[in-house]
Short mmCIF file of C-alpha atoms in Angstrom, two decimals:
data_model
loop_
_atom_site.label_atom_id
_atom_site.label_comp_id
_atom_site.label_asym_id
_atom_site.label_seq_id
_atom_site.Cartn_x
_atom_site.Cartn_y
_atom_site.Cartn_z
CA MET I 1 0.09 -0.10 -0.32
CA GLY I 2 1.61 3.43 -1.44
CA PRO I 3 1.91 6.66 1.92
CA PRO I 4 -1.68 7.83 2.33
CA THR I 5 -3.33 11.17 0.95
CA PRO I 6 -2.90 14.17 1.85
CA LYS I 7 -6.24 16.18 3.16
CA CYS I 8 -7.13 18.71 1.17
CA PRO I 9 -6.71 21.90 2.42
CA ASN I 10 -10.70 22.84 2.28
CA SER I 11 -11.58 19.64 3.48
CA PRO I 12 -14.57 19.34 6.10
CA SER I 13 -11.99 18.51 8.85
CA ALA I 14 -9.86 22.31 7.68
CA ALA I 15 -13.17 24.06 8.01
CA THR I 16 -13.69 23.31 11.35
CA ILE I 17 -10.33 23.99 12.36
CA LEU I 18 -10.86 27.37 11.30
CA ALA I 19 -14.30 27.36 13.02
CA GLY I 20 -13.19 26.38 15.52
CA THR I 21 -9.64 29.43 16.45
CA GLU I 22 -12.47 32.15 17.08
CA ASP I 23 -9.43 34.87 17.06
CA VAL I 24 -8.47 33.62 13.59
CA LEU I 25 -12.35 33.40 12.55
CA ILE I 26 -13.48 37.59 13.84
CA GLU I 27 -9.83 38.39 12.12
CA ILE I 28 -10.99 37.06 8.39
CA LEU I 29 -14.88 38.36 9.60
CA LEU I 30 -13.81 41.66 10.59
CA TYR I 31 -13.37 42.37 6.46
CA LEU I 32 -15.96 41.30 4.74
CA PRO I 33 -18.81 43.61 4.61
CA ILE I 34 -21.83 43.65 6.30
CA LYS I 35 -24.01 41.78 3.59
CA THR I 36 -21.63 39.17 3.18
CA LEU I 37 -21.62 38.80 6.93
CA ILE I 38 -24.75 39.07 7.17
CA ARG I 39 -25.69 35.23 4.75
CA PHE I 40 -22.35 33.71 6.66
CA LYS I 41 -25.05 33.61 9.97
CA THR I 42 -26.69 30.39 7.86
CA VAL I 43 -23.38 28.12 8.28
CA SER I 44 -23.52 27.08 11.59
CA LYS I 45 -25.41 28.62 15.47
CA SER I 46 -22.26 29.00 16.28
CA TRP I 47 -21.17 31.34 13.51
CA PHE I 48 -24.35 32.80 14.44
CA SER I 49 -24.14 34.01 17.85
CA LEU I 50 -20.11 35.02 16.66
CA ILE I 51 -21.58 37.75 14.59
CA SER I 52 -24.73 38.61 15.86
CA SER I 53 -22.63 39.79 19.52
CA SER I 54 -21.77 43.50 19.72
CA HIS I 55 -18.40 42.16 20.02
CA LEU I 56 -17.63 42.06 17.09
CA SER I 57 -19.96 44.88 15.96
CA HIS I 58 -17.95 46.41 17.64
CA LEU I 59 -15.32 45.65 15.55
CA HIS I 60 -16.50 45.85 12.59
CA ALA I 61 -17.44 49.70 12.92
CA LEU I 62 -14.00 50.25 14.09
CA ARG I 63 -12.58 48.47 10.82
CA HIS I 64 -14.78 49.87 8.96
CA ARG I 65 -16.40 53.36 9.19
CA PRO I 66 -19.78 53.24 9.55
CA THR I 67 -21.93 54.33 6.95
CA THR I 68 -25.14 56.47 7.97
CA ALA I 69 -25.78 56.81 4.44
CA ALA I 70 -29.27 55.63 3.86
CA SER I 71 -29.28 51.92 0.64
CA ALA I 72 -33.30 52.49 0.59
CA LEU I 73 -36.78 53.81 2.43
CA CYS I 74 -39.23 51.84 4.48
CA LEU I 75 -42.41 53.58 2.78
CA ARG I 76 -45.43 53.01 5.40
CA LYS I 77 -49.40 52.40 3.64
CA SER I 78 -50.09 51.43 7.47
CA PRO I 79 -49.36 50.01 10.87
CA SER I 80 -48.44 46.94 9.03
CA GLN I 81 -48.44 47.11 5.13
CA LEU I 82 -44.57 48.20 5.02
CA TYR I 83 -42.63 48.75 1.45
CA LEU I 84 -38.98 48.74 0.99
CA LEU I 85 -37.72 51.02 -1.87
CA PRO I 86 -34.02 51.09 -2.76
CA LEU I 87 -32.70 54.08 -4.11
CA PHE I 88 -29.26 52.92 -5.63
CA THR I 89 -29.83 50.25 -7.93
CA ARG I 90 -30.28 51.08 -12.33
CA ARG I 91 -34.39 49.78 -12.10
CA PRO I 92 -35.24 49.94 -7.97
CA LYS I 93 -38.44 47.97 -7.13
CA ILE I 94 -41.04 48.56 -4.90
CA GLN I 95 -41.15 44.92 -2.49
CA THR I 96 -42.88 44.12 0.80
CA PHE I 97 -40.94 44.76 3.38
CA LYS I 98 -41.70 42.27 6.49
CA PHE I 99 -40.55 42.54 10.57
CA ASN I 100 -38.85 40.06 11.21
CA PHE I 101 -39.68 39.19 14.52
CA THR I 102 -42.96 38.21 16.87
CA PRO I 103 -43.36 40.26 19.98
CA PRO I 104 -42.85 38.26 23.11
CA ASP I 105 -46.13 40.07 25.30
CA ALA I 106 -48.20 39.28 22.59
CA TYR I 107 -48.60 36.02 23.47
CA ASN I 108 -49.23 37.83 27.51
CA ARG I 109 -51.60 39.55 26.27
CA ALA I 110 -55.12 39.08 26.07
CA PRO I 111 -56.32 37.62 23.40
CA THR I 112 -59.24 39.02 21.31
CA ALA I 113 -62.61 37.01 21.14
CA PRO I 114 -61.91 34.76 17.72
CA ALA I 115 -65.26 34.54 15.73
CA ALA I 116 -67.95 31.42 16.00
CA GLY I 117 -66.58 27.88 14.55
CA ALA I 118 -62.79 30.24 14.41
CA ALA I 119 -60.16 28.64 15.74
CA THR I 120 -58.82 29.61 18.81
CA ALA I 121 -56.12 32.15 18.47
CA THR I 122 -52.61 31.24 20.46
CA ALA I 123 -51.30 35.07 20.24
CA THR I 124 -53.27 38.50 19.91
CA THR I 125 -53.37 40.04 16.79
CA TYR I 126 -50.50 42.94 16.84
CA ARG I 127 -49.65 45.81 14.95
CA THR I 128 -46.14 47.59 14.50
CA ARG I 129 -45.06 50.86 13.55
CA ILE I 130 -41.86 52.56 12.60
CA LEU I 131 -41.77 55.84 15.08
CA GLN I 132 -38.67 56.76 14.05
CA SER I 133 -35.17 55.39 12.14
CA CYS I 134 -32.09 56.45 13.34
CA ASN I 135 -28.47 55.36 11.65
CA GLY I 136 -30.00 51.83 11.07
CA LEU I 137 -31.70 51.00 13.72
CA LEU I 138 -35.91 52.02 14.15
CA LEU I 139 -37.99 52.60 17.07
CA LEU I 140 -40.64 50.39 16.21
CA GLN I 141 -44.43 51.20 17.98
CA VAL I 142 -46.56 47.49 18.37
CA SER I 143 -49.97 47.83 18.74
CA TYR I 144 -52.15 44.82 20.68
CA ASN I 145 -55.93 44.11 19.76
CA ALA I 146 -56.23 43.49 23.22
CA ARG I 147 -59.23 45.45 25.71
CA ASN I 148 -57.21 48.34 27.52
CA ALA I 149 -54.65 46.19 26.16
CA PRO I 150 -51.15 49.11 26.33
CA LYS I 151 -48.68 49.84 23.87
CA ASP I 152 -45.36 48.15 23.49
CA TYR I 153 -41.84 49.93 22.48
CA TYR I 154 -38.82 48.15 20.17
CA ILE I 155 -35.45 48.61 19.21
CA TYR I 156 -35.51 47.02 16.09
CA ASN I 157 -31.88 45.91 13.72
CA PRO I 158 -33.82 45.30 10.33
CA THR I 159 -30.71 44.45 9.30
CA THR I 160 -30.07 41.83 11.71
CA ARG I 161 -33.64 41.28 12.38
CA ARG I 162 -32.61 41.67 16.32
CA SER I 163 -35.06 42.80 19.28
CA ARG I 164 -35.72 44.44 22.25
CA ILE I 165 -38.00 45.39 24.63
CA LEU I 166 -38.29 49.14 26.33
CA GLN I 167 -39.46 49.10 29.55
CA LEU I 168 -41.04 52.40 30.18
CA THR I 169 -40.54 53.00 33.93
CA TYR I 170 -38.24 56.53 35.01
CA LEU I 171 -36.01 56.42 37.70
CA PHE I 172 -38.08 59.52 39.72
CA HIS I 173 -37.55 60.88 43.71
CA SER I 174 -35.38 57.37 44.29
CA ASN I 175 -38.75 55.92 43.06
CA ILE I 176 -39.71 53.60 40.18
CA VAL I 177 -43.02 55.53 38.54
CA SER I 178 -44.62 53.63 35.76
CA GLN I 179 -44.65 56.51 32.82
CA SER I 180 -48.59 56.49 31.78
CA GLN I 181 -48.81 56.17 27.99
CA SER I 182 -51.22 59.25 27.98
CA GLN I 183 -48.94 61.52 29.23
CA GLN I 184 -46.18 60.50 26.46
CA LEU I 185 -45.23 64.05 23.59
CA GLY I 186 -43.18 61.48 22.30
CA LEU I 187 -40.37 58.78 22.41
CA TYR I 188 -36.66 59.54 19.79
CA LEU I 189 -34.62 57.32 19.26
CA ALA I 190 -30.24 58.84 19.90
CA TYR I 191 -27.94 56.18 18.00
CA ASP I 192 -24.18 57.77 16.74
CA PRO I 193 -22.49 54.73 15.56
CA SER I 194 -18.91 57.29 14.70
CA LYS I 195 -19.59 57.38 18.73
CA SER I 196 -20.63 54.74 20.29
CA VAL I 197 -22.13 51.11 19.84
CA ASP I 198 -24.67 52.00 22.62
CA TYR I 199 -27.89 53.82 21.78
CA LYS I 200 -30.57 57.11 24.06
CA VAL I 201 -34.10 56.62 23.77
CA ILE I 202 -35.57 60.25 24.82
CA CYS I 203 -38.54 60.46 25.64
CA VAL I 204 -40.89 63.98 26.23
CA SER I 205 -44.04 63.60 28.57
CA PHE I 206 -46.01 66.40 29.65
CA THR I 207 -45.86 66.49 34.24
CA ALA I 208 -48.37 65.01 36.19
CA TYR I 209 -50.00 67.61 37.16
CA SER I 210 -49.77 69.82 33.88
CA VAL I 211 -49.99 69.73 30.41
CA TYR I 212 -48.10 73.23 30.11
CA THR I 213 -45.17 72.12 31.41
CA TYR I 214 -42.76 69.23 30.21
CA GLN I 215 -39.90 67.19 31.45
CA VAL I 216 -37.25 64.93 29.53
CA PHE I 217 -36.29 60.87 30.29
CA VAL I 218 -33.25 59.00 29.15
CA TYR I 219 -32.86 55.83 28.60
CA ASP I 220 -29.40 54.14 28.20
CA SER I 221 -28.30 50.54 26.40
CA LYS I 222 -25.52 50.70 28.43
CA PHE I 223 -27.09 50.45 31.53
CA GLN I 224 -30.62 49.90 30.56
CA SER I 225 -32.57 52.05 32.58
CA TRP I 226 -33.96 55.26 32.29
CA LYS I 227 -33.39 58.85 34.42
CA VAL I 228 -34.68 61.81 34.84
CA ALA I 229 -33.22 64.61 32.39
CA ASN I 230 -32.57 68.42 32.35
CA GLY I 231 -31.18 67.90 36.17
CA GLY I 232 -34.64 67.06 36.88
CA LYS I 233 -36.07 70.38 35.75
CA GLU I 234 -39.32 70.92 34.45
CA PHE I 235 -39.67 73.28 31.11
CA VAL I 236 -42.03 75.49 29.01
CA VAL I 237 -42.49 75.71 25.81
CA PRO I 238 -45.14 77.05 23.17
CA TYR I 239 -47.72 74.81 22.98
CA ASP I 240 -47.66 74.40 18.94
CA VAL I 241 -43.99 72.96 18.89
CA LYS I 242 -44.33 69.82 17.44
CA PHE I 243 -42.83 66.48 19.50
CA CYS I 244 -44.38 63.67 17.47
CA ASP I 245 -41.48 65.11 14.89
CA GLY I 246 -38.40 65.28 16.49
CA VAL I 247 -35.54 64.76 15.12
CA TYR I 248 -31.85 63.22 16.12
CA TRP I 249 -29.50 65.11 14.61
CA ASN I 250 -25.56 66.61 15.97
CA GLY I 251 -26.05 64.85 19.33
CA LYS I 252 -29.25 66.59 20.10
CA ILE I 253 -33.21 66.28 19.50
CA HIS I 254 -34.50 68.78 17.46
CA TRP I 255 -37.78 70.84 17.28
CA ILE I 256 -39.83 72.72 14.88
CA ARG I 257 -42.52 75.37 15.43
CA PRO I 258 -43.45 75.32 11.73
CA LYS I 259 -44.02 79.19 11.74
CA GLY I 260 -41.08 80.09 14.84
CA GLU I 261 -38.45 79.68 17.09
CA SER I 262 -37.29 75.54 17.47
CA TYR I 263 -36.00 73.81 20.49
CA TYR I 264 -33.77 70.92 21.32
CA PHE I 265 -32.50 68.93 23.80
CA ASP I 266 -29.04 68.45 23.99
CA ILE I 267 -27.60 65.18 25.72
CA ASP I 268 -24.40 65.61 26.42
CA LYS I 269 -24.87 68.41 28.35
CA ASP I 270 -28.55 67.49 29.38
CA CYS I 271 -30.18 70.68 28.97
CA VAL I 272 -33.10 71.72 26.54
CA VAL I 273 -32.00 75.24 24.98
CA GLN I 274 -34.42 77.47 22.26
CA SER I 275 -32.66 77.86 18.75
CA ILE I 276 -33.16 79.88 16.11
CA GLN I 277 -36.57 80.11 14.32
CA ILE I 278 -37.74 77.71 11.08
CA PRO I 279 -36.72 79.75 8.19
CA LEU I 280 -39.33 81.78 6.31
CA VAL I 281 -39.77 84.48 3.72
CA GLU I 282 -41.48 87.85 3.27
CA ARG I 283 -45.05 87.73 1.23
CA TRP I 284 -45.58 89.21 -2.29
CA ARG I 285 -47.91 89.31 -4.52
CA GLY I 286 -49.54 86.65 -2.61
CA ASP I 287 -47.01 84.08 -1.59
CA ARG I 288 -48.46 82.30 1.52
CA VAL I 289 -46.30 79.04 2.88
CA SER I 290 -47.37 75.32 2.23
CA ASP I 291 -48.94 73.73 5.17
CA THR I 292 -46.85 70.98 3.94
CA TYR I 293 -43.31 70.62 5.23
CA TYR I 294 -40.27 68.13 5.51
CA PHE I 295 -38.23 67.85 8.41
CA GLY I 296 -35.45 65.45 9.21
CA ASN I 297 -31.96 64.36 9.20
CA SER I 298 -29.40 62.35 6.11
CA ASN I 299 -26.18 61.24 6.35
CA GLY I 300 -25.00 63.77 9.27
CA HIS I 301 -27.19 66.57 7.48
CA LEU I 302 -30.79 68.50 9.36
CA HIS I 303 -32.56 69.78 7.06
CA PHE I 304 -36.36 71.80 6.90
CA VAL I 305 -38.26 71.29 3.42
CA THR I 306 -40.75 73.67 2.36
CA MET I 307 -42.90 74.94 -0.68
CA TYR I 308 -43.72 78.49 -1.24
CA LEU I 309 -47.03 78.81 -3.43
CA ARG I 310 -48.17 81.21 -5.63
CA GLN I 311 -49.84 82.29 -8.62
CA ALA I 312 -50.39 80.51 -11.50
CA SER I 313 -47.01 77.95 -11.31
CA GLU I 314 -44.49 79.90 -9.31
CA SER I 315 -44.49 78.44 -6.98
CA GLU I 316 -40.72 77.26 -5.15
CA LEU I 317 -39.78 74.20 -3.30
CA ARG I 318 -36.46 75.92 -1.26
CA VAL I 319 -34.51 73.06 1.11
CA PHE I 320 -32.38 74.31 4.26
CA GLU I 321 -29.52 72.99 5.91
CA MET I 322 -29.15 73.31 9.65
CA GLN I 323 -25.28 74.54 10.57
CA ASP I 324 -23.18 72.23 12.79
CA ASP I 325 -23.38 75.34 15.70
CA CYS I 326 -26.98 75.42 15.21
CA SER I 327 -26.53 79.01 15.21
CA ASN I 328 -28.48 79.78 11.43
CA TRP I 329 -30.04 77.80 8.90
CA LEU I 330 -28.61 78.15 5.18
CA LEU I 331 -30.97 78.16 1.90
CA ARG I 332 -29.23 74.57 0.71
CA TYR I 333 -31.44 73.94 -2.54
CA ARG I 334 -33.71 75.11 -4.11
CA MET I 335 -36.32 74.07 -7.04
CA ASP I 336 -38.85 76.18 -9.50
CA PHE I 337 -41.94 74.07 -9.57
CA VAL I 338 -42.07 74.82 -13.22
CA ASP I 339 -39.46 71.62 -13.53
CA ILE I 340 -42.20 69.15 -11.19
CA LEU I 341 -45.14 70.30 -14.06
CA CYS I 342 -43.84 69.75 -16.98
CA TYR I 343 -42.28 65.95 -16.59
CA PHE I 344 -45.61 65.67 -13.89
CA PRO I 345 -48.59 67.74 -15.37
CA GLU I 346 -50.82 65.03 -13.15
CA VAL I 347 -49.53 67.40 -10.05
CA ARG I 348 -51.61 69.85 -11.03
CA ARG I 349 -54.97 69.16 -9.04
CA ARG I 350 -57.21 73.14 -9.03
CA GLU I 351 -56.98 76.32 -9.09
CA ILE I 352 -57.85 78.23 -5.59
CA ASP I 353 -58.81 81.55 -4.64
CA PHE I 354 -56.60 83.19 -1.89
CA ARG I 355 -57.46 86.67 -1.48
CA ASP I 356 -54.65 87.89 -2.88
CA GLY I 357 -54.48 86.10 -6.11
CA ASP I 358 -54.37 82.95 -7.08
CA THR I 359 -52.40 79.43 -6.61
CA VAL I 360 -52.77 76.32 -6.92
CA ASP I 361 -53.33 72.99 -5.10
CA TYR I 362 -50.60 69.94 -5.85
CA ALA I 363 -50.64 66.92 -5.69
CA PHE I 364 -47.03 66.35 -4.27
CA CYS I 365 -45.10 65.24 -1.55
CA VAL I 366 -41.94 65.61 0.01
CA LEU I 367 -40.69 61.69 1.36
CA GLY I 368 -37.55 62.10 2.36
CA MET I 369 -34.51 64.52 1.51
CA VAL I 370 -30.98 61.86 1.12
CA ARG I 371 -27.63 62.56 1.35
CA GLU I 372 -25.07 60.82 -0.68
CA GLU I 373 -21.91 60.18 1.22
CA ASN I 374 -19.62 62.66 -1.17
CA GLY I 375 -22.67 65.03 -0.06
CA GLU I 376 -24.71 65.10 -3.03
CA GLY I 377 -28.06 65.62 -2.35
CA PHE I 378 -31.70 64.82 -4.03
CA LEU I 379 -35.56 65.39 -3.65
CA VAL I 380 -37.59 61.97 -3.47
CA PHE I 381 -41.26 63.09 -3.65
CA HIS I 382 -44.47 61.57 -4.36
CA VAL I 383 -46.87 62.38 -7.28
CA PRO I 384 -49.91 60.13 -8.63
CA GLY I 385 -48.67 56.79 -8.91
CA LYS I 386 -45.40 57.91 -8.38
CA VAL I 387 -42.09 57.93 -6.63
CA VAL I 388 -39.52 60.60 -8.26
CA ALA I 389 -36.12 60.96 -7.56
CA TYR I 390 -35.19 64.97 -7.93
CA LYS I 391 -30.62 65.41 -8.59
CA PHE I 392 -29.95 68.34 -7.38
CA LYS I 393 -26.62 68.88 -9.36
CA ASP I 394 -27.75 67.99 -13.12
CA LYS I 395 -31.11 68.74 -12.54
CA SER I 396 -32.35 65.41 -13.54
CA PHE I 397 -35.63 63.00 -12.42
CA VAL I 398 -35.23 59.52 -11.76
CA GLU I 399 -38.33 58.13 -11.29
CA LEU I 400 -38.21 55.48 -8.34
CA ALA I 401 -41.56 53.07 -8.09
CA ASP I 402 -44.79 52.89 -10.51
CA LEU I 403 -46.92 52.08 -7.84
CA ARG I 404 -50.04 51.85 -10.37
CA ALA I 405 -49.46 48.70 -11.04
CA LEU I 406 -50.00 48.57 -6.65
CA HIS I 407 -53.10 47.26 -5.58
CA PHE I 408 -53.31 50.73 -3.38
CA SER I 409 -52.80 52.59 -6.28
CA ARG I 410 -55.50 55.36 -7.42
CA LYS I 411 -55.92 57.47 -10.43
CA GLY I 412 -54.87 60.79 -8.99
CA LEU I 413 -54.37 59.98 -4.99
CA LEU I 414 -51.34 60.24 -2.98
CA LYS I 415 -51.01 57.56 -0.38
CA PHE I 416 -47.91 57.96 1.22
CA GLY I 417 -47.11 61.26 3.23
CA CYS I 418 -44.00 62.92 4.37
CA HIS I 419 -43.84 61.18 7.73
CA ASP I 420 -44.53 57.71 5.78
CA ALA I 421 -41.33 57.42 4.61
CA TYR I 422 -38.07 56.36 6.68
CA GLU I 423 -34.57 55.44 5.68
CA PHE I 424 -33.07 52.17 5.86
CA ILE I 425 -29.64 51.91 6.49
CA GLU I 426 -27.21 48.62 6.73
CA SER I 427 -25.86 47.90 10.56
CA LEU I 428 -24.48 45.52 12.47
CA ALA I 429 -25.57 47.81 15.43
CA PRO I 430 -26.39 45.15 18.33
CA VAL I 431 -29.70 46.06 20.12
#
């Protein structure tokens, strides 16, 4: 008999040895992009556990600059009906988006009575709604179809499909107090992968004795606990501050008044600060500022987008950007609405007679202001039957999605609003 045949280095035994050497395996995995790592989770249970760990996520973030540029938009048709729209593909195609988790508390809620002859439900029906998207993590609200059932809140990573329930209890005067959901004005997610793998959740609520004074609470994922913020002090702001539209940017939660000054909560300094006024223009020949606006953060840029309505087709859309020190709003982009009317005549609905002149009612809605890695920006907007991107650099239109083939499409109607679009960012961030 001849000498034994040497084993091939690619044999299963070699793969097993490599998989068992965790330090070597981690070093190899750190060179791979996020999409590849997600696929490699299916190799084995040990690989799934390793790639899902916060340790690997942190090391990967240190090796690769964490991106905060969106690769897609998640569009909400209803709380339980979501669609994913890629932004940087040659032929983008809208697709159904689903959450790949069942809230554990769904099995602890009292189920609704089943219809006659129907099988008994094993879990309560629930609906999941996105409250906020922040650099790869989503803040979700889960509503249950059960009498008097409270809502639950989750932090969810759509890339890794991992989630964590958020307990709404706060430390106040050395006692744990359960915060009434009727007092909550807003929950906001604050996560910056360039600074830390940990995230925070900020809650603004009425005080227990007045709807005119407010208080801030902060949840820290590192310690998994809440604390009273703003030095325990209550604060007062005008009644029309849009707490429901809070945006995280540059270490702060920003709120606006549509026609007044804005405010923000500085997370590091732990205080509420009055900021500058939202940009408005002087009225001229019947100009009026549209009630429709967009306020959001994209790839490290805070934008305020609004449309100024003038006579006939003289309306103009303007994109403002906040300076890093929150001292001023700069006019970043502007777009003459005539360009949109030329390409999409279905946008014009009807003439409206205002006291100072005629303007036009438009079937048009801004879904997002997206900034790319190179800093260039494009506007994503919705017209009847379509989702379109307008690139400011070359003033070109790109159709992102044709909605007319979808079952919910109706001629001449808009199906998504400015609060129905959320940026989708790939991330290994642990929850």
